[in-house]
mmCIF file of C-alpha atoms and ligand atoms in Angstrom:
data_model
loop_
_atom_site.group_PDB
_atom_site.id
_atom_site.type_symbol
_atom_site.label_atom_id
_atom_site.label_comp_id
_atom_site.label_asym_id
_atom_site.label_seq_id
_atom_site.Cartn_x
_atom_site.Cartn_y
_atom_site.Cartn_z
ATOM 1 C CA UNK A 1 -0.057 -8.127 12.172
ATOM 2 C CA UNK A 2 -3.484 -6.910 13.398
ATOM 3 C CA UNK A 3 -6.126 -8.549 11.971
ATOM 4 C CA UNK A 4 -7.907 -5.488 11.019
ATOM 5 C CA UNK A 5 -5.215 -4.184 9.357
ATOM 6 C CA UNK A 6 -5.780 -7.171 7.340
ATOM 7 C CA UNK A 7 -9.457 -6.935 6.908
ATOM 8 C CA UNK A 8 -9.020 -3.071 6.123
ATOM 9 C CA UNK A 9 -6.741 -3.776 2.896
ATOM 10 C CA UNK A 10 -9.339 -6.672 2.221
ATOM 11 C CA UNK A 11 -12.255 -4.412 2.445
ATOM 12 C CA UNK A 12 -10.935 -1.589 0.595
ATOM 13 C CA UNK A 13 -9.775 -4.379 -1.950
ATOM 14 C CA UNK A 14 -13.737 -4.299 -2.475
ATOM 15 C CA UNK A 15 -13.943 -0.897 -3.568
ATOM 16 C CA UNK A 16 -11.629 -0.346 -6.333
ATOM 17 C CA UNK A 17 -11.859 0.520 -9.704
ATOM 18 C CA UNK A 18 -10.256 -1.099 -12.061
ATOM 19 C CA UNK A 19 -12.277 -1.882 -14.880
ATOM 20 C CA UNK A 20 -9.420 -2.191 -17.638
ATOM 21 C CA UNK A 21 -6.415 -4.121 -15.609
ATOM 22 C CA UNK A 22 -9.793 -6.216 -13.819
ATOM 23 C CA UNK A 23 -6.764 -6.758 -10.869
ATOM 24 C CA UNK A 24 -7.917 -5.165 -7.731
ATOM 25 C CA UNK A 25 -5.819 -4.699 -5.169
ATOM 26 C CA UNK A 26 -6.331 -2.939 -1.769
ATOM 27 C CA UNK A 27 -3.608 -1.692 0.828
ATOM 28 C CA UNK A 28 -3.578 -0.541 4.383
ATOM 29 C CA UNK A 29 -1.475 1.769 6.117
ATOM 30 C CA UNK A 30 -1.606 2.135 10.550
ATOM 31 C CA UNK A 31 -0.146 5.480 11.302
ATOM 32 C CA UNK A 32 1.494 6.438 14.191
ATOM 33 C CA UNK A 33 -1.367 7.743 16.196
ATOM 34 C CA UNK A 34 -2.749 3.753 15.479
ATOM 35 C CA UNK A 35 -5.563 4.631 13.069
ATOM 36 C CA UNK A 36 -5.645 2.535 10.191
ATOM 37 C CA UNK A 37 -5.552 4.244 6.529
ATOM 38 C CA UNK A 38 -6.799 2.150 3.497
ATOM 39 C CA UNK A 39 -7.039 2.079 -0.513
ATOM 40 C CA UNK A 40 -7.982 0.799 -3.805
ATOM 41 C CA UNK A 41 -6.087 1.432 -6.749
ATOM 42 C CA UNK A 42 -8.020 3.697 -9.069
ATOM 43 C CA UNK A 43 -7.773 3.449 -12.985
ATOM 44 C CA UNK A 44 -9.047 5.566 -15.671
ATOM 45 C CA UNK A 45 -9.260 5.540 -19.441
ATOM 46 C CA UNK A 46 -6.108 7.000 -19.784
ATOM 47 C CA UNK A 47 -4.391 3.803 -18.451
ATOM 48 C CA UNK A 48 -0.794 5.294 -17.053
ATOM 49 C CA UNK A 49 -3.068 8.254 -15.117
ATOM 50 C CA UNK A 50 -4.552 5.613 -12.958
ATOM 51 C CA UNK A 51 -2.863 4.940 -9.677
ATOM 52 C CA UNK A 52 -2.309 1.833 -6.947
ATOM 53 C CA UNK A 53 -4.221 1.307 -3.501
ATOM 54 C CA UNK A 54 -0.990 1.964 -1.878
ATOM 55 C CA UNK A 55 -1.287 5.858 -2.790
ATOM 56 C CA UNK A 56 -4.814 6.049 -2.015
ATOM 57 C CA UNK A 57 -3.952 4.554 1.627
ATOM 58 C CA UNK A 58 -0.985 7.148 1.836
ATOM 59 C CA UNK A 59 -3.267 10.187 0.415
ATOM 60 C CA UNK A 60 -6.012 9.065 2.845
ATOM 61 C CA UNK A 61 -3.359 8.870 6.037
ATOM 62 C CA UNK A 62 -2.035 12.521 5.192
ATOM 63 C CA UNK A 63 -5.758 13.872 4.407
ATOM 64 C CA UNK A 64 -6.698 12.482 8.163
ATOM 65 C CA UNK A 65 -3.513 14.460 9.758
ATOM 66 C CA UNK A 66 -1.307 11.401 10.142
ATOM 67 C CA UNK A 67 2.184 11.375 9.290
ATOM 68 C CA UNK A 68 4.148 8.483 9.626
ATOM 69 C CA UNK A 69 3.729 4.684 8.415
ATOM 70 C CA UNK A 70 4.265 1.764 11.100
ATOM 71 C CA UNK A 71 3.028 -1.168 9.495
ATOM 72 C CA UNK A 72 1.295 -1.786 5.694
ATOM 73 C CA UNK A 73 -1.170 -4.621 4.618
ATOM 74 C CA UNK A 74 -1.092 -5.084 0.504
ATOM 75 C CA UNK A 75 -3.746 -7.665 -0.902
ATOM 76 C CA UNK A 76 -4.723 -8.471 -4.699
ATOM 77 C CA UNK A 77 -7.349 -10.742 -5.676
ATOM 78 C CA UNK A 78 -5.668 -12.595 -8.461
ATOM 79 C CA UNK A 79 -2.189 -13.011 -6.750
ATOM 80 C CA UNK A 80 -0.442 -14.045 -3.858
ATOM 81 C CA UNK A 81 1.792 -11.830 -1.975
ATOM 82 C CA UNK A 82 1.206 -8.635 -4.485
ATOM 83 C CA UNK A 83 4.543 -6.082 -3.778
ATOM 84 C CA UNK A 84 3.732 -2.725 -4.155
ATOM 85 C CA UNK A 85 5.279 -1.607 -7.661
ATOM 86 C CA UNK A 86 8.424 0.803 -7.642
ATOM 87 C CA UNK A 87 6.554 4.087 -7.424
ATOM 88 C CA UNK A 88 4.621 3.235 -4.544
ATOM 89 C CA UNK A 89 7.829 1.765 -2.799
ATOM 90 C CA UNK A 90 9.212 5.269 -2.880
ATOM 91 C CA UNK A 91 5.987 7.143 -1.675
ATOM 92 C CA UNK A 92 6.126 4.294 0.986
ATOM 93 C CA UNK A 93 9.107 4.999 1.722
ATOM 94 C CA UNK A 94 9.126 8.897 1.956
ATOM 95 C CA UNK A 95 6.724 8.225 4.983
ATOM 96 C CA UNK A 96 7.683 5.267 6.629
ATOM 97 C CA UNK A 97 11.551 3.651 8.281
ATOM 98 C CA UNK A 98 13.524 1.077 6.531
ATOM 99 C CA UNK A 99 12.496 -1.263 9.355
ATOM 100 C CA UNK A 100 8.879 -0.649 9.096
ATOM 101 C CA UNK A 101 6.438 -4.282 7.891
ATOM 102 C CA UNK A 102 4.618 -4.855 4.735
ATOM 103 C CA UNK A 103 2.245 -7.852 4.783
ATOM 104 C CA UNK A 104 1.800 -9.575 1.557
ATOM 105 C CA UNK A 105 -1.966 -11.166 1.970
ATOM 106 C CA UNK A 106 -3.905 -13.525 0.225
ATOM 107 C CA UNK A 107 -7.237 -13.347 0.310
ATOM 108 C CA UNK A 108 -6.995 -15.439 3.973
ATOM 109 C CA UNK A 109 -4.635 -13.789 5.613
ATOM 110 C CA UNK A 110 -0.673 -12.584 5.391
ATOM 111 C CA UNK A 111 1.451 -14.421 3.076
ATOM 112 C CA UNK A 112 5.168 -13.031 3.350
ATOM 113 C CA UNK A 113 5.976 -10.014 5.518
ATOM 114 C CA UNK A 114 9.024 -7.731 4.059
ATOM 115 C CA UNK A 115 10.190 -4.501 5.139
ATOM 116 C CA UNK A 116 10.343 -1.177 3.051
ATOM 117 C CA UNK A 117 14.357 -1.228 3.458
ATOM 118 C CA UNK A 118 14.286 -5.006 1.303
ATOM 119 C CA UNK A 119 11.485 -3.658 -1.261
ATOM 120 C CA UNK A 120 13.669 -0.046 -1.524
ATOM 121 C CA UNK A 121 17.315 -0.400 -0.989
ATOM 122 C CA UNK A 122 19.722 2.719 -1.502
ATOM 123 C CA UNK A 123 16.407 4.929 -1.644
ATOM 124 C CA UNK A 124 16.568 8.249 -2.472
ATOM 125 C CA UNK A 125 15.702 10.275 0.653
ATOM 126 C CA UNK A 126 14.080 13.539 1.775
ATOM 127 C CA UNK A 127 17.952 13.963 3.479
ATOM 128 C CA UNK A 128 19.681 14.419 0.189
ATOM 129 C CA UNK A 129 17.476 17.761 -0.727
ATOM 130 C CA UNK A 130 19.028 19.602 2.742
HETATM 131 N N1 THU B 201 -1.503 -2.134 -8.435
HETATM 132 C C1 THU B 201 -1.685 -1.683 -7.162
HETATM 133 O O1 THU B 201 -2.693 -1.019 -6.862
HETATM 134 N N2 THU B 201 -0.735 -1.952 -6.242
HETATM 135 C C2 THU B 201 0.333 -2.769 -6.442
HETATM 136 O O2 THU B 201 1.068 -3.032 -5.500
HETATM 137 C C3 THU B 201 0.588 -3.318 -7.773
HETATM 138 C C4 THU B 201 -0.334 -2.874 -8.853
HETATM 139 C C5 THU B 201 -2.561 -1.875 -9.409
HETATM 140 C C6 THU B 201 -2.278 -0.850 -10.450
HETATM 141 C C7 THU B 201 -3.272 -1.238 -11.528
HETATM 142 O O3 THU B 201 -4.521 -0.647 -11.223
HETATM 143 C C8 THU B 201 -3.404 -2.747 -11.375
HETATM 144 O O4 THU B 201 -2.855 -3.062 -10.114
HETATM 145 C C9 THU B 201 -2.686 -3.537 -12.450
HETATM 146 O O5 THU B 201 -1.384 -3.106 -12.597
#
Protein backbone atom coordinates (compact mmCIF):
# COMPACT_ATOMS: atom_id res chain seq x y z
CA UNK A 1 0.00 0.00 0.00
CA UNK A 2 0.94 3.64 -0.76
CA UNK A 3 2.06 5.38 1.97
CA UNK A 4 -0.19 8.23 1.47
CA UNK A 5 -2.99 6.27 1.35
CA UNK A 6 -1.90 5.55 4.76
CA UNK A 7 -1.20 9.00 5.92
CA UNK A 8 -4.61 10.15 4.26
CA UNK A 9 -6.80 7.73 6.61
CA UNK A 10 -4.31 8.93 9.43
CA UNK A 11 -4.91 12.51 8.75
CA UNK A 12 -8.50 12.42 8.28
CA UNK A 13 -8.41 10.19 11.55
CA UNK A 14 -7.56 13.84 12.94
CA UNK A 15 -10.63 15.39 11.96
CA UNK A 16 -13.45 13.45 13.22
CA UNK A 17 -16.09 13.96 15.45
CA UNK A 18 -16.86 11.81 17.80
CA UNK A 19 -17.41 13.30 20.98
CA UNK A 20 -19.77 10.52 22.58
CA UNK A 21 -18.05 7.02 21.29
CA UNK A 22 -14.39 9.29 21.92
CA UNK A 23 -13.11 6.35 19.12
CA UNK A 24 -11.98 8.09 16.06
CA UNK A 25 -11.38 6.40 13.23
CA UNK A 26 -10.40 7.63 9.71
CA UNK A 27 -10.55 5.68 6.26
CA UNK A 28 -9.20 6.17 2.81
CA UNK A 29 -10.46 5.20 -0.40
CA UNK A 30 -7.95 5.54 -4.06
CA UNK A 31 -10.36 5.56 -6.90
CA UNK A 32 -9.78 4.49 -10.14
CA UNK A 33 -8.61 7.67 -11.70
CA UNK A 34 -5.73 7.31 -8.55
CA UNK A 35 -6.98 10.20 -6.41
CA UNK A 36 -7.21 9.39 -2.95
CA UNK A 37 -10.73 9.94 -1.05
CA UNK A 38 -10.70 10.19 2.83
CA UNK A 39 -13.05 10.32 6.09
CA UNK A 40 -13.85 10.62 9.65
CA UNK A 41 -16.71 9.10 11.12
CA UNK A 42 -19.19 11.74 12.18
CA UNK A 43 -21.50 11.36 15.34
CA UNK A 44 -24.29 13.34 16.60
CA UNK A 45 -26.53 13.47 19.64
CA UNK A 46 -28.77 11.17 18.28
CA UNK A 47 -26.17 8.33 18.57
CA UNK A 48 -27.50 5.66 15.70
CA UNK A 49 -27.75 8.97 13.11
CA UNK A 50 -24.04 9.29 13.27
CA UNK A 51 -22.06 7.52 10.63
CA UNK A 52 -18.30 5.80 10.07
CA UNK A 53 -15.20 7.39 8.15
CA UNK A 54 -15.68 4.72 5.66
CA UNK A 55 -18.97 6.55 4.28
CA UNK A 56 -17.53 9.87 4.48
CA UNK A 57 -14.47 8.53 2.22
CA UNK A 58 -17.14 6.86 -0.16
CA UNK A 59 -19.51 10.16 -0.15
CA UNK A 60 -16.35 12.25 -0.72
CA UNK A 61 -15.07 9.79 -3.82
CA UNK A 62 -18.64 10.04 -5.54
CA UNK A 63 -18.95 13.98 -4.71
CA UNK A 64 -15.34 14.34 -6.64
CA UNK A 65 -16.77 12.25 -9.83
CA UNK A 66 -15.00 9.00 -9.00
CA UNK A 67 -16.59 5.78 -9.22
CA UNK A 68 -14.90 2.82 -8.37
CA UNK A 69 -12.76 1.65 -5.19
CA UNK A 70 -9.16 0.02 -5.81
CA UNK A 71 -7.64 -0.05 -2.58
CA UNK A 72 -9.00 1.23 1.21
CA UNK A 73 -6.85 2.32 4.28
CA UNK A 74 -9.07 2.00 7.75
CA UNK A 75 -7.25 3.37 10.99
CA UNK A 76 -8.70 3.88 14.69
CA UNK A 77 -6.85 5.35 17.41
CA UNK A 78 -7.74 3.02 20.20
CA UNK A 79 -7.46 -0.30 18.18
CA UNK A 80 -5.47 -2.27 16.03
CA UNK A 81 -6.61 -3.40 12.73
CA UNK A 82 -10.29 -1.61 13.07
CA UNK A 83 -12.73 -3.62 10.22
CA UNK A 84 -15.15 -1.53 8.85
CA UNK A 85 -18.60 -2.54 10.59
CA UNK A 86 -21.30 -4.44 8.41
CA UNK A 87 -22.97 -1.40 6.89
CA UNK A 88 -19.98 0.06 5.60
CA UNK A 89 -18.83 -3.44 4.21
CA UNK A 90 -21.85 -3.29 1.96
CA UNK A 91 -21.46 0.43 0.80
CA UNK A 92 -17.80 -0.81 0.26
CA UNK A 93 -18.78 -3.24 -1.49
CA UNK A 94 -21.47 -1.68 -3.86
CA UNK A 95 -18.37 0.29 -5.24
CA UNK A 96 -15.51 -1.75 -5.13
CA UNK A 97 -14.52 -5.92 -6.53
CA UNK A 98 -14.35 -8.79 -4.23
CA UNK A 99 -10.59 -8.75 -4.88
CA UNK A 100 -10.08 -5.20 -4.08
CA UNK A 101 -7.43 -4.45 -0.46
CA UNK A 102 -8.40 -3.06 2.81
CA UNK A 103 -5.47 -2.10 5.07
CA UNK A 104 -6.07 -2.44 8.69
CA UNK A 105 -3.49 0.37 10.23
CA UNK A 106 -2.26 1.16 13.42
CA UNK A 107 -1.31 4.28 14.12
CA UNK A 108 2.39 3.27 12.35
CA UNK A 109 1.48 1.80 9.52
CA UNK A 110 -0.76 -1.34 7.99
CA UNK A 111 -1.52 -4.06 10.29
CA UNK A 112 -3.50 -6.89 8.33
CA UNK A 113 -4.60 -6.38 4.73
CA UNK A 114 -8.10 -8.27 3.81
CA UNK A 115 -10.13 -8.01 0.85
CA UNK A 116 -13.87 -6.84 0.60
CA UNK A 117 -14.83 -10.53 -0.74
CA UNK A 118 -13.40 -12.02 3.09
CA UNK A 119 -15.09 -8.95 5.08
CA UNK A 120 -18.54 -9.49 2.70
CA UNK A 121 -19.09 -12.96 1.53
CA UNK A 122 -22.41 -13.92 -0.43
CA UNK A 123 -23.07 -9.99 -0.69
CA UNK A 124 -26.03 -8.81 -1.94
CA UNK A 125 -25.30 -7.15 -5.31
CA UNK A 126 -26.47 -4.34 -7.60
CA UNK A 127 -26.93 -7.68 -10.18
CA UNK A 128 -29.82 -9.13 -8.29
CA UNK A 129 -32.12 -5.78 -8.87
CA UNK A 130 -31.80 -6.40 -13.03
N1 LIG B 1 -16.59 3.44 13.25
C1 LIG B 1 -16.08 3.81 12.04
O1 LIG B 1 -16.06 5.00 11.70
N2 LIG B 1 -15.61 2.84 11.22
C2 LIG B 1 -15.47 1.53 11.56
O2 LIG B 1 -14.93 0.77 10.78
C3 LIG B 1 -15.97 1.06 12.85
C4 LIG B 1 -16.67 2.06 13.69
C5 LIG B 1 -17.05 4.50 14.15
C6 LIG B 1 -18.52 4.64 14.32
C7 LIG B 1 -18.60 5.37 15.64
O3 LIG B 1 -18.45 6.76 15.40
C8 LIG B 1 -17.37 4.89 16.40
O4 LIG B 1 -16.53 4.28 15.44
C9 LIG B 1 -17.68 3.90 17.50
O5 LIG B 1 -18.49 2.87 17.04
Amino acid sequence: MSHELFEAARDAMARCHAPYSKFPVGAAIRGDDGRIHAGANIEIASYPEGWCAETTAIGHMIMAGGSRILEVAVIAEKMVACTPCGGCRQRLAEFADADVKVHLCDMQGVVKTVTIGELLPYAFESAALK
